[in-house]
Tab-separated table of C-alpha atoms and ligand atoms in Angstrom:
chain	number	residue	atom	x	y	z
Q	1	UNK	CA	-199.167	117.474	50.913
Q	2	UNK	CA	-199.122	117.689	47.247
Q	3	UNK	CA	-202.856	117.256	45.034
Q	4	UNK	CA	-202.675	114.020	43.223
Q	5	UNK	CA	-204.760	113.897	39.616
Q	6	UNK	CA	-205.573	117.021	37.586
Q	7	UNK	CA	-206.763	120.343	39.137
Q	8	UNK	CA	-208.490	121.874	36.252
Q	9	UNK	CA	-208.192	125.112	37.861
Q	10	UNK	CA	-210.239	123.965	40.490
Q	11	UNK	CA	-209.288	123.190	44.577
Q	12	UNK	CA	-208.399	119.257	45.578
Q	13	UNK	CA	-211.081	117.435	46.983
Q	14	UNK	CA	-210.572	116.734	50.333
Q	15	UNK	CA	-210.595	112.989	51.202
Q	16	UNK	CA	-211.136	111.615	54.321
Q	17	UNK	CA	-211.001	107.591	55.194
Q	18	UNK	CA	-213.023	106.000	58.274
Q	19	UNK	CA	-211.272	102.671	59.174
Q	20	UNK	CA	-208.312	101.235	58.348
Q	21	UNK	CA	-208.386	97.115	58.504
Q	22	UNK	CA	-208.816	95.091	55.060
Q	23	UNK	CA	-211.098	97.732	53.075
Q	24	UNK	CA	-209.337	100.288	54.659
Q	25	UNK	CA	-206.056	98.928	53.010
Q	26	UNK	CA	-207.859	98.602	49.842
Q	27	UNK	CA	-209.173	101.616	49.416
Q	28	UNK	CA	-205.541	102.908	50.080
Q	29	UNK	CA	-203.946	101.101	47.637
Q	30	UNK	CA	-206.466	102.415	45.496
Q	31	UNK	CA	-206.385	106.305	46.362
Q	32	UNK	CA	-202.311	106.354	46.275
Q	33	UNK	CA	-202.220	104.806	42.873
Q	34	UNK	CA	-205.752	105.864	40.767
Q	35	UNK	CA	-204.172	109.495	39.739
Q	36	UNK	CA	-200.829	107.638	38.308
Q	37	UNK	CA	-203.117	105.758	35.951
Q	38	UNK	CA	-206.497	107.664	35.203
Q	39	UNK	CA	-207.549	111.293	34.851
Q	40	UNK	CA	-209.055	111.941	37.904
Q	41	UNK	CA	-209.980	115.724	39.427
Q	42	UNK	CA	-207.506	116.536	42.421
Q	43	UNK	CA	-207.842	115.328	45.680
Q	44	UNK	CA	-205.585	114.856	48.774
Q	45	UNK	CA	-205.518	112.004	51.274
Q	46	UNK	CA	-206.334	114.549	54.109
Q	47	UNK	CA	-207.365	111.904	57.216
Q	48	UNK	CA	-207.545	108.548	58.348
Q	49	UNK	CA	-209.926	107.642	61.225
Q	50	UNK	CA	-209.807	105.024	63.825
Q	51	UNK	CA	-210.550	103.896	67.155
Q	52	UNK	CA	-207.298	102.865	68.339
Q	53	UNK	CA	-204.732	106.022	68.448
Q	54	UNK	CA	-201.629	104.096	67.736
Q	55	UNK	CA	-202.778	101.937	65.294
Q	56	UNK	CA	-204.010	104.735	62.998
Q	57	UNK	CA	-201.911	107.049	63.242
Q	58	UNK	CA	-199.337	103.810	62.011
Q	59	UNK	CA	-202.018	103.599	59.016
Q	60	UNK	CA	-201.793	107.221	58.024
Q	61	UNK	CA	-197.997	106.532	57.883
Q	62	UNK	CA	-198.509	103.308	55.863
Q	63	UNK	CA	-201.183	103.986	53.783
Q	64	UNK	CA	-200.169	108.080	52.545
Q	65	UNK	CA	-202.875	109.900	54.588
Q	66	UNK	CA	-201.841	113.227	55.992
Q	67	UNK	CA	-203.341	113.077	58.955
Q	68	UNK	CA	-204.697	110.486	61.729
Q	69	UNK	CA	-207.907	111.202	63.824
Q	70	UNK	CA	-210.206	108.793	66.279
Q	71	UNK	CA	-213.346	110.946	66.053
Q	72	UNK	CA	-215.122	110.517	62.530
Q	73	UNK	CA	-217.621	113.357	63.447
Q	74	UNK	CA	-214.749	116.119	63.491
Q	75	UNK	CA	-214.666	114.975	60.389
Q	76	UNK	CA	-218.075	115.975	59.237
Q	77	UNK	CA	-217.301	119.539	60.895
Q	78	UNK	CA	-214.164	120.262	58.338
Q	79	UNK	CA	-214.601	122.251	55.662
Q	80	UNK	CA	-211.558	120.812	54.204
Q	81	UNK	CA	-212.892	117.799	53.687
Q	82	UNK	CA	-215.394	117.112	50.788
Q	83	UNK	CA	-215.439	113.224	50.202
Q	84	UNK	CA	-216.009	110.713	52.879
Q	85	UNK	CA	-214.365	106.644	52.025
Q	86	UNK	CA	-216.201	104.540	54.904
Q	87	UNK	CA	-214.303	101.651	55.348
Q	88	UNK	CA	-215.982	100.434	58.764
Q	89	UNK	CA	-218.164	97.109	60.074
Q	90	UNK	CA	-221.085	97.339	58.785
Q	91	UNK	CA	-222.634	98.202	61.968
Q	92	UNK	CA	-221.727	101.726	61.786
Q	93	UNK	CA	-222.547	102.607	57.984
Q	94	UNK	CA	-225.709	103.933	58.575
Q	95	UNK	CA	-224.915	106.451	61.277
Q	96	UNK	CA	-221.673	107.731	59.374
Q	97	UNK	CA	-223.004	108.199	56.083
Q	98	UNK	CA	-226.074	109.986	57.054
Q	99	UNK	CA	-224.147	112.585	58.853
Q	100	UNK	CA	-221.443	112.696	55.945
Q	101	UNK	CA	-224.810	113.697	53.445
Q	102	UNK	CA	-226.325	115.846	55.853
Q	103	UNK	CA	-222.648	117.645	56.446
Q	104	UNK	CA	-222.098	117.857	52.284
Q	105	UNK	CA	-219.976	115.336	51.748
Q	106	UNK	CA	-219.652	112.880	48.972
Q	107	UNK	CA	-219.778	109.355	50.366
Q	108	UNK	CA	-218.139	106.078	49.199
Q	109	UNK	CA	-219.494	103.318	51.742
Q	110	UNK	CA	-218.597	99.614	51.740
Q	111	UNK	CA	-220.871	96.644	50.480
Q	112	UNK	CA	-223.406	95.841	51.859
Q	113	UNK	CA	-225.364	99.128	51.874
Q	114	UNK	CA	-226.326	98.911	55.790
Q	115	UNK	CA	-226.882	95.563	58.664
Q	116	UNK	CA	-230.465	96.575	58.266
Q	117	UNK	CA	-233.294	96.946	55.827
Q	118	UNK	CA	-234.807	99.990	57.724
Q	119	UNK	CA	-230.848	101.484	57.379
Q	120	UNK	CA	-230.672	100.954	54.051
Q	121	UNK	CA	-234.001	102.792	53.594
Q	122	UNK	CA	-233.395	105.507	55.461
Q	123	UNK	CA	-229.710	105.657	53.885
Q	124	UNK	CA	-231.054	105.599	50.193
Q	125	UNK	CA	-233.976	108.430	50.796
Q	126	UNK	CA	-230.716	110.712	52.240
Q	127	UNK	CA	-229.028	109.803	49.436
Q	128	UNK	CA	-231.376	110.954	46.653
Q	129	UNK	CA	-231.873	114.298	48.829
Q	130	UNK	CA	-228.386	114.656	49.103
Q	131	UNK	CA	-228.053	114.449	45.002
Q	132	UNK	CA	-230.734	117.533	44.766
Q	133	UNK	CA	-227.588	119.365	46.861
Q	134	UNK	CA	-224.966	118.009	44.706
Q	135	UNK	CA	-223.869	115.619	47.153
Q	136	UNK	CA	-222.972	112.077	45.412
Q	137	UNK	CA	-222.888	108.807	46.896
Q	138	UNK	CA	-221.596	105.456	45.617
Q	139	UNK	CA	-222.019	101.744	47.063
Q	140	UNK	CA	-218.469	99.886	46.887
Q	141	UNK	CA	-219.762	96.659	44.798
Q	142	UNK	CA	-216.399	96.894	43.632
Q	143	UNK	CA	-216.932	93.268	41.597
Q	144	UNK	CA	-218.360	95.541	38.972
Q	145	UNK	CA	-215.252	96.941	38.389
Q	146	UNK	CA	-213.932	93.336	36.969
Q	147	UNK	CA	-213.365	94.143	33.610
Q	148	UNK	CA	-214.313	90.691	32.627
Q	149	UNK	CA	-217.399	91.338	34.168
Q	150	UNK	CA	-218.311	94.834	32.475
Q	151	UNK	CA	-217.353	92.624	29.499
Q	152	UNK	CA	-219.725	90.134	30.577
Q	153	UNK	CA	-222.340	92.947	30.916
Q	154	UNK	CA	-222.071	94.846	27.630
Q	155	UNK	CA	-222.138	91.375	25.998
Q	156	UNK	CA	-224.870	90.382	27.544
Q	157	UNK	CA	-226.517	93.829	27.176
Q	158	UNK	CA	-225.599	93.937	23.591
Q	159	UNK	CA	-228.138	90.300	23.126
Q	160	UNK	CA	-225.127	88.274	22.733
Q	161	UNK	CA	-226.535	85.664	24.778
Q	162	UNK	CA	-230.062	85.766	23.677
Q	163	UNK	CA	-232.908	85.681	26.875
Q	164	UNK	CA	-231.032	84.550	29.809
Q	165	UNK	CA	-232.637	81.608	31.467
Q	166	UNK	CA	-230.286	80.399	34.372
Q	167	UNK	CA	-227.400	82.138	36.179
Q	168	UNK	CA	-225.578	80.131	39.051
Q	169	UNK	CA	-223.611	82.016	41.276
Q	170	UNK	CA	-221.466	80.683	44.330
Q	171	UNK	CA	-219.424	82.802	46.485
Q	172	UNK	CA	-217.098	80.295	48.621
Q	173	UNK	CA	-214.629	80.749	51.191
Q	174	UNK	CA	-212.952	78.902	54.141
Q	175	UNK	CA	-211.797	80.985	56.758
Q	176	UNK	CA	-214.356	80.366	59.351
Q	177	UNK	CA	-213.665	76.092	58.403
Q	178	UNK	CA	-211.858	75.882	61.528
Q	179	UNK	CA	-214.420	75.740	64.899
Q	180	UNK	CA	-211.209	77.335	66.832
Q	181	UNK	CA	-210.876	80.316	64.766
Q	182	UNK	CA	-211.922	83.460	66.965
Q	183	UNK	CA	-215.229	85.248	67.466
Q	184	UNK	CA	-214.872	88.557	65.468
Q	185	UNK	CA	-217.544	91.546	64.323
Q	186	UNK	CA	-218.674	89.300	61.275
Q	187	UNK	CA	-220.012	86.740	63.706
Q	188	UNK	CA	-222.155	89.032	65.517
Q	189	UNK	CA	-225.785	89.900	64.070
Q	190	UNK	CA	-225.329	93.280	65.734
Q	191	UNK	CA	-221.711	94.118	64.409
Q	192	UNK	CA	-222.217	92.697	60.923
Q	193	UNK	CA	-226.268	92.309	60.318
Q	194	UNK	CA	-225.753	88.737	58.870
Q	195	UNK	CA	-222.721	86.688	57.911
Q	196	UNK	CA	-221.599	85.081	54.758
Q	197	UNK	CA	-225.155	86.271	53.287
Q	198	UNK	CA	-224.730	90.038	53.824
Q	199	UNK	CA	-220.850	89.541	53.290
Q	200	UNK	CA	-220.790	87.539	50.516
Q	201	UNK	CA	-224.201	87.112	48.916
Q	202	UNK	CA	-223.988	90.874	48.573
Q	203	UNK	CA	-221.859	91.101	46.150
Q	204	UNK	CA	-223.285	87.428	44.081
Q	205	UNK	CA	-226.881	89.168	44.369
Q	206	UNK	CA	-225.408	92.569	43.262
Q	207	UNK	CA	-223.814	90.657	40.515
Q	208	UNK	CA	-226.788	89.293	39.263
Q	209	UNK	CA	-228.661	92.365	39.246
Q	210	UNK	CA	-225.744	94.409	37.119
Q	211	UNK	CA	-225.285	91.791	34.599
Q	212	UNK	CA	-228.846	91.273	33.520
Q	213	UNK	CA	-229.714	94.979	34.226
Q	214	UNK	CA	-232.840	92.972	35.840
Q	215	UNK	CA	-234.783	92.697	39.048
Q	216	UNK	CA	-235.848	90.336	41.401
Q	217	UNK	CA	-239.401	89.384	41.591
Q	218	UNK	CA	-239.475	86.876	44.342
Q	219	UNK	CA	-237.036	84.918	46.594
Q	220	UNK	CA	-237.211	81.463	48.221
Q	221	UNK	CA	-233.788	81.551	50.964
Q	222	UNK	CA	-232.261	79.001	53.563
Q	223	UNK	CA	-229.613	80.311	56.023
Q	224	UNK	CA	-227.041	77.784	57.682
Q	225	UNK	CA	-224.745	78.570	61.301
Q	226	UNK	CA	-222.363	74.978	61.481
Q	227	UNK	CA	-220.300	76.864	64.325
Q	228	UNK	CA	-222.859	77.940	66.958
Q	229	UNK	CA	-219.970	79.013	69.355
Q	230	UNK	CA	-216.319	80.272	69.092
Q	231	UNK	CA	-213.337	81.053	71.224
Q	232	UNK	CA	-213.989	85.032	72.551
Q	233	UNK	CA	-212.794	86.965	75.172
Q	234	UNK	CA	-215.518	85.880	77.562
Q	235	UNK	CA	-215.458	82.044	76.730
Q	236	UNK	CA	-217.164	80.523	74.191
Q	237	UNK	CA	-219.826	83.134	72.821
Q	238	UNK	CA	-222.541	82.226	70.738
Q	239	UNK	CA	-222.321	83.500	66.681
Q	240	UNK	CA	-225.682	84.976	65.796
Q	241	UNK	CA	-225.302	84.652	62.152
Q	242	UNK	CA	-224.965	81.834	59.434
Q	243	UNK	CA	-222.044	80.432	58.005
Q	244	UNK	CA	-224.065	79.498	54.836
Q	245	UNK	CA	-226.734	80.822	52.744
Q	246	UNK	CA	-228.696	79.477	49.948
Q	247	UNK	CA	-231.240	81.621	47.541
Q	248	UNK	CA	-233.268	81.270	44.122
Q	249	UNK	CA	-234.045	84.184	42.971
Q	250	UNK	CA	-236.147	85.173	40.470
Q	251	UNK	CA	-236.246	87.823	38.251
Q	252	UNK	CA	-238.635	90.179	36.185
Q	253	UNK	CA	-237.524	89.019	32.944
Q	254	UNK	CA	-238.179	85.313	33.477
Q	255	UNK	CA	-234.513	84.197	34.362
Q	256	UNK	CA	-234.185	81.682	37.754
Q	257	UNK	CA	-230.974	82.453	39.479
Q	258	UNK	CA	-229.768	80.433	42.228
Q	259	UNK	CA	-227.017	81.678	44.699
Q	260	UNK	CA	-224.677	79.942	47.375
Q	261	UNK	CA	-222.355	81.412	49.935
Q	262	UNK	CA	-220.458	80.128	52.535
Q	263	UNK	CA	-217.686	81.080	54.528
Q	264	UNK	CA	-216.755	77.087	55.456
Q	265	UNK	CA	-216.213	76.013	52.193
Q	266	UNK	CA	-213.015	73.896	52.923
Q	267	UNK	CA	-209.774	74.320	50.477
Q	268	UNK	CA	-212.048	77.705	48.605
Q	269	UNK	CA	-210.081	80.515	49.701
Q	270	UNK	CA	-211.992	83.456	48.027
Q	271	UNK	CA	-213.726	81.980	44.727
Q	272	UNK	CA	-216.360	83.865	43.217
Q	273	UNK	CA	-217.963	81.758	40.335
Q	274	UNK	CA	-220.652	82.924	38.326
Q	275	UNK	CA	-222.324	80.988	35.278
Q	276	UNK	CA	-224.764	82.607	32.990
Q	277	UNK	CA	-226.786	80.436	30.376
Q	278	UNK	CA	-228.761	82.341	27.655
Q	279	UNK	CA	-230.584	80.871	24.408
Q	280	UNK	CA	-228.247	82.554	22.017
Q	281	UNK	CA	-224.895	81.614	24.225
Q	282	UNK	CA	-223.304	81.733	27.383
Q	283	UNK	CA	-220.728	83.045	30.008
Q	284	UNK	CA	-218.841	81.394	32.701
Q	285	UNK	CA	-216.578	84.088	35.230
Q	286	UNK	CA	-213.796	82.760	38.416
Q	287	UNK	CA	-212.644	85.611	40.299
Q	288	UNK	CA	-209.334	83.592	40.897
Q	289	UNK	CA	-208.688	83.848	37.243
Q	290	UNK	CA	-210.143	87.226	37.078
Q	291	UNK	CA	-208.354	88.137	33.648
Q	292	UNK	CA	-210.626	85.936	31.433
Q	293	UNK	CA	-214.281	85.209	30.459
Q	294	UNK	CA	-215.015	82.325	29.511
Q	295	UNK	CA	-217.939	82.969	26.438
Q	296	UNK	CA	-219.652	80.491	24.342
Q	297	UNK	CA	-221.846	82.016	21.049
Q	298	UNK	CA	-224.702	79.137	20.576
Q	299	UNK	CA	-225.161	80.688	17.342
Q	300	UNK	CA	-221.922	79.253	15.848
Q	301	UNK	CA	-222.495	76.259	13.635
Q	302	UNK	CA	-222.703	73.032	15.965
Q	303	UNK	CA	-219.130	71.509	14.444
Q	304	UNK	CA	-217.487	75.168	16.155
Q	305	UNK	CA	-219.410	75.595	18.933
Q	306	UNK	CA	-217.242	75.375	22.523
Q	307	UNK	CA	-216.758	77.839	25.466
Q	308	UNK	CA	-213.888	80.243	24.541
Q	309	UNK	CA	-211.618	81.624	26.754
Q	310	UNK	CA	-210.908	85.732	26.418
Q	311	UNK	CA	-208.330	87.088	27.533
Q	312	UNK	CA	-209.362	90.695	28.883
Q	313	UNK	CA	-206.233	92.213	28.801
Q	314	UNK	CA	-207.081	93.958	26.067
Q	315	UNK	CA	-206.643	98.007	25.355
Q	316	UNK	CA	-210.371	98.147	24.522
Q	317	UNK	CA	-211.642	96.244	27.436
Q	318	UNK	CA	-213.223	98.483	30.007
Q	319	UNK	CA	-210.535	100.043	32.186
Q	320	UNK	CA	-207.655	98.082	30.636
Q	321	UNK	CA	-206.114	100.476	28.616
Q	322	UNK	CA	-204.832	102.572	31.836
Q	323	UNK	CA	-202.631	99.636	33.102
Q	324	UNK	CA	-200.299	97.835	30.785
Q	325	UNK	CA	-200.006	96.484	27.081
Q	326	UNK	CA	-201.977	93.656	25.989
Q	327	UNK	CA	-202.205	90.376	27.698
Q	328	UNK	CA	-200.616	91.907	31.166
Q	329	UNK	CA	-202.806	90.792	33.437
Q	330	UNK	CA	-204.228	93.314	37.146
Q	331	UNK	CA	-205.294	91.698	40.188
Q	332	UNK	CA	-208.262	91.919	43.071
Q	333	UNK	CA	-207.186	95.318	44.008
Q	334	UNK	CA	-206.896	96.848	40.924
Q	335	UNK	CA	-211.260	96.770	40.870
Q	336	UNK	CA	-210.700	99.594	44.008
Q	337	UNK	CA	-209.063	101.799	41.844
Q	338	UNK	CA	-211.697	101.409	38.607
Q	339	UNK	CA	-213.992	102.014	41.757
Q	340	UNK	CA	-212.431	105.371	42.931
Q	341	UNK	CA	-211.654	106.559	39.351
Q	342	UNK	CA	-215.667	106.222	38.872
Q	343	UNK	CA	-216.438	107.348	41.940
Q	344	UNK	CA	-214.481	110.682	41.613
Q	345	UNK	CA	-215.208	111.293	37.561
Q	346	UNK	CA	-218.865	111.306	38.763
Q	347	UNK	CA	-218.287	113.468	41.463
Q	348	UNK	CA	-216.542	115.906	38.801
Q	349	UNK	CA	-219.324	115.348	36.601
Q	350	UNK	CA	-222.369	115.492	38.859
Q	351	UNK	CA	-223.511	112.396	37.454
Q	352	UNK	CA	-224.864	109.828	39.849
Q	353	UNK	CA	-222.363	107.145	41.031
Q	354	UNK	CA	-223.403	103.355	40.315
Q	355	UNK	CA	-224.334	101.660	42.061
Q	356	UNK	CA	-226.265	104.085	43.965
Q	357	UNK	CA	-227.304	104.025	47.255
Q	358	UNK	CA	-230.755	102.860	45.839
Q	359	UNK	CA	-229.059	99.514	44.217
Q	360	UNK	CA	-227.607	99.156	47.520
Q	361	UNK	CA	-231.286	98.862	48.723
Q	362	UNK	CA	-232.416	96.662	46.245
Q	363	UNK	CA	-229.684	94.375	47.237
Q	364	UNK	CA	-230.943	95.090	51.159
Q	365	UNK	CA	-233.671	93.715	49.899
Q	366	UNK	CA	-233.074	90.823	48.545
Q	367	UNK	CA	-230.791	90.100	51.639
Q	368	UNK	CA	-233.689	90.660	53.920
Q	369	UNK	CA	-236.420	88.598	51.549
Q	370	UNK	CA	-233.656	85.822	51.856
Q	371	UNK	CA	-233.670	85.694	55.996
Q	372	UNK	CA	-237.195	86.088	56.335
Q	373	UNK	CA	-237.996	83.053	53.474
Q	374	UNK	CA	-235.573	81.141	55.569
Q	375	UNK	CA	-237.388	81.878	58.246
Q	376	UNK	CA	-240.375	80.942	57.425
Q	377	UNK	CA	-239.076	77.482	56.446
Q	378	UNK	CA	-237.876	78.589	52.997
Q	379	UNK	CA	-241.045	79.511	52.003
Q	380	UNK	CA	-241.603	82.345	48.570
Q	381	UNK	CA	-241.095	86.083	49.821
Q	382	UNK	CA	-242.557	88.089	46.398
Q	383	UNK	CA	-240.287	91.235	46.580
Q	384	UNK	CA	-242.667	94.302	45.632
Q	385	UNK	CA	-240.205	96.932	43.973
Q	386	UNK	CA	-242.337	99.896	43.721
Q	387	UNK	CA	-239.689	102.536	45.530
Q	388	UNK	CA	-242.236	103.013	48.655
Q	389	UNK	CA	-242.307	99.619	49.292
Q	390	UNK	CA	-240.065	99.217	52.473
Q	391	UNK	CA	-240.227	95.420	53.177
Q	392	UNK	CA	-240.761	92.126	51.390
Q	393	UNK	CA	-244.048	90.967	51.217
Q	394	UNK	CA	-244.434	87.418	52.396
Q	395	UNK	CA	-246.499	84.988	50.290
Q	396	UNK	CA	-248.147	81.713	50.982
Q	397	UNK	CA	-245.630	78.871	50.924
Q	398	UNK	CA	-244.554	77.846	47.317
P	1	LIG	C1	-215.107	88.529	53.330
P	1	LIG	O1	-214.067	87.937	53.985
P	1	LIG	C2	-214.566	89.497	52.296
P	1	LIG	O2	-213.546	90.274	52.853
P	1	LIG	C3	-215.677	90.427	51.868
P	1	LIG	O3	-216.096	91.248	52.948
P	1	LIG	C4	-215.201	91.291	50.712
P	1	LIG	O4	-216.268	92.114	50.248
P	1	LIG	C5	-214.742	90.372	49.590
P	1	LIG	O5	-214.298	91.143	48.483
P	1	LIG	C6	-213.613	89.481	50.076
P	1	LIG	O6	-214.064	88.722	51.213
């Protein structure tokens, strides 16, 4: 096996993968291709891990990993190994990256942080220990790497659109439309922690927080199953999480944001929309046109004023100028490789990977303030963000 990226003198990083479905495809895609376009410190795909013997051994083959295993904690005992990608259910995030800190290694885990709020605690205080060894670890909001959206943020962070009031963010999908369509991991509260809202809402809540560099003060949720039982292998079992989940949010600056997910959204295949209204302008994002923002400067004399689209295709845009020349546009998997090129230059650089395992928990947050306002008939959660505070504090009824 050959090093991919630069050595600078210094040995590969060892890389090893745990699961191999979608994000473990993703991820692939994104480690065999991020040293052919970025400077990245060496590394080698050393192991794939995975349950089933057969079928990952067939990933390691597809995917350019030297090596297949089915026990992740062997893993944790190599010395050859020094960065951990953890690609599996979000069941098993907590227990996997734990041991990868406490073993050394450098951990990449999928969004959302953890299935749990306690998890996601006890996940982010190994983290920042870890960090005092020189261990990193990263939380794969990989929406971040959009460079329309880190466009979107360094406008908005640069005052371009004044005090933001209102952002509107709906995360819609349709794959679940059908009442037929198989019980799977996501559709258990045990395998997945929640549905579309720790699936989906993750990454609109996570959103909100990067573009306004902000934080949420207090949360008002509603949560949604339309399915209450699917096809399985014993019968019809009962799904234990919602199809659909609604949230205003707001945050510490004054802004209102409201969020909608939903995994049942007939004819919306995987649409990401998010709309931000400020008092100087605005900004209007669709992940199914992911190459352009749409921005509007309220500033302009009335007679000129109208949303303008920009193409960011750009050599100056953030990440662009490693693809291809002006106006040719990337795709949805291109924000795994911006995500691994991070991930590694920080690892290189000892800086602190964002988001952190800490923004992971503020988005556990959020997720859990959402499910226990819905529980409590939608009534206000205030969200306390002083770093000990563990839980959201319920308030009377708004
Ligand atoms: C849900 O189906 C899903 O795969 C999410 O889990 C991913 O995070 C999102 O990027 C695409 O949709």
């Amino acid at each position: 096996m050959h090093p991919q990226g630069s050595t600078h003198g210094r040995p590969p990083l060892g890389v090893a993968m745990i699961g191999y479905a979608f994000m473990g495809k993703a991820h692939s895609n994104a480690w065999r291709n991020v040293a052919s376009y970025f400077d990245v410190p060496a590394f080698e795909q050393r192991v794939i891990v995975g349950r089933d013997p057969e079928g990952v051994a067939a990933a390691a083959t597809k995917y350019g990993w030297a090596e297949s295993a089915t026990d992740w904690r062997a893993v944790m005992d190599r010395d050859d190994i020094h960065v951990v990608d953890l690609c599996t259910p979000g069941y098993m995030h907590a227990e996997i990256a734990l041991a990868a800190l406490a073993a050394g290694k450098h951990v990449l885990v999928e969004k959302p942080l953890a299935n749990t709020l306690a998890e996601a605690e006890a996940m982010a205080a190994a983290a920042r220990e870890a960090q005092s060894r020189g261990v990193q670890s990263m939380v794969g909001f990989n929406y971040r790497r959009v460079p329309a959206l880190a466009l979107a943020r360094e406008l908005i962070s640069e005052g371009r659109l004044g005090a933001i009031r209102q952002v509107r963010a709906a995360y819609l999908q349709d794959w679940l439309v059908n009442p037929e369509t198989p019980m799977t991991w996501r559709l258990q509260k045990d395998t997945a922690g929640s549905g579309a809202l720790g699936d989906i809402a993750s990454h609109a809540i996570d959103q909100v927080l990067f573009l306004l560099a902000d934080r949420v003060t207090d949360v008002s949720g509603r949560l949604h199953t339309f399915t209450s039982h699917r096809p399985g292998a014993r019968g019809l079992e009962e799904v234990t999480v919602d199809d659909a989940a609604w949230a205003t949010l707001t945050l510490a600056s004054g802004a209102i944001a409201s969020i909608e997910v939903s995994r049942v959204a007939t004819g919306q295949k995987n649409s990401l929309k998010i709309e931000i209204y400020g008092d100087k302008g605005a900004i209007l994002f669709d992940l199914e046109n992911l190459n352009e923002l749409d921005f509007l400067d309220a500033t302009a004399p009335a007679r000129e004023q109208g949303f303008r689209r920009i193409p960011v295709n750009e050599p100056d845009h953030p990440y662009m100028a490693a693809w291809w020349p002006q106006g040719h546009i990337i795709g949805w998997e291109h924000t795994f490789t911006h995500e691994i090129r991070d991930f590694l230059v920080a690892i290189d650089t000892g800086a602190q990977p964002s988001p952190s395992f800490q923004d992971g928990l503020a988005v556990q947050r959020i997720l859990a303030a959402v499910a226990e306002s819905a529980a409590a008939g939608s009534s206000m959660v205030r969200l306390d963000n002083s770093p000990a505070t563990a839980a959201p504090v319920a308030t009377e009824g708004a």
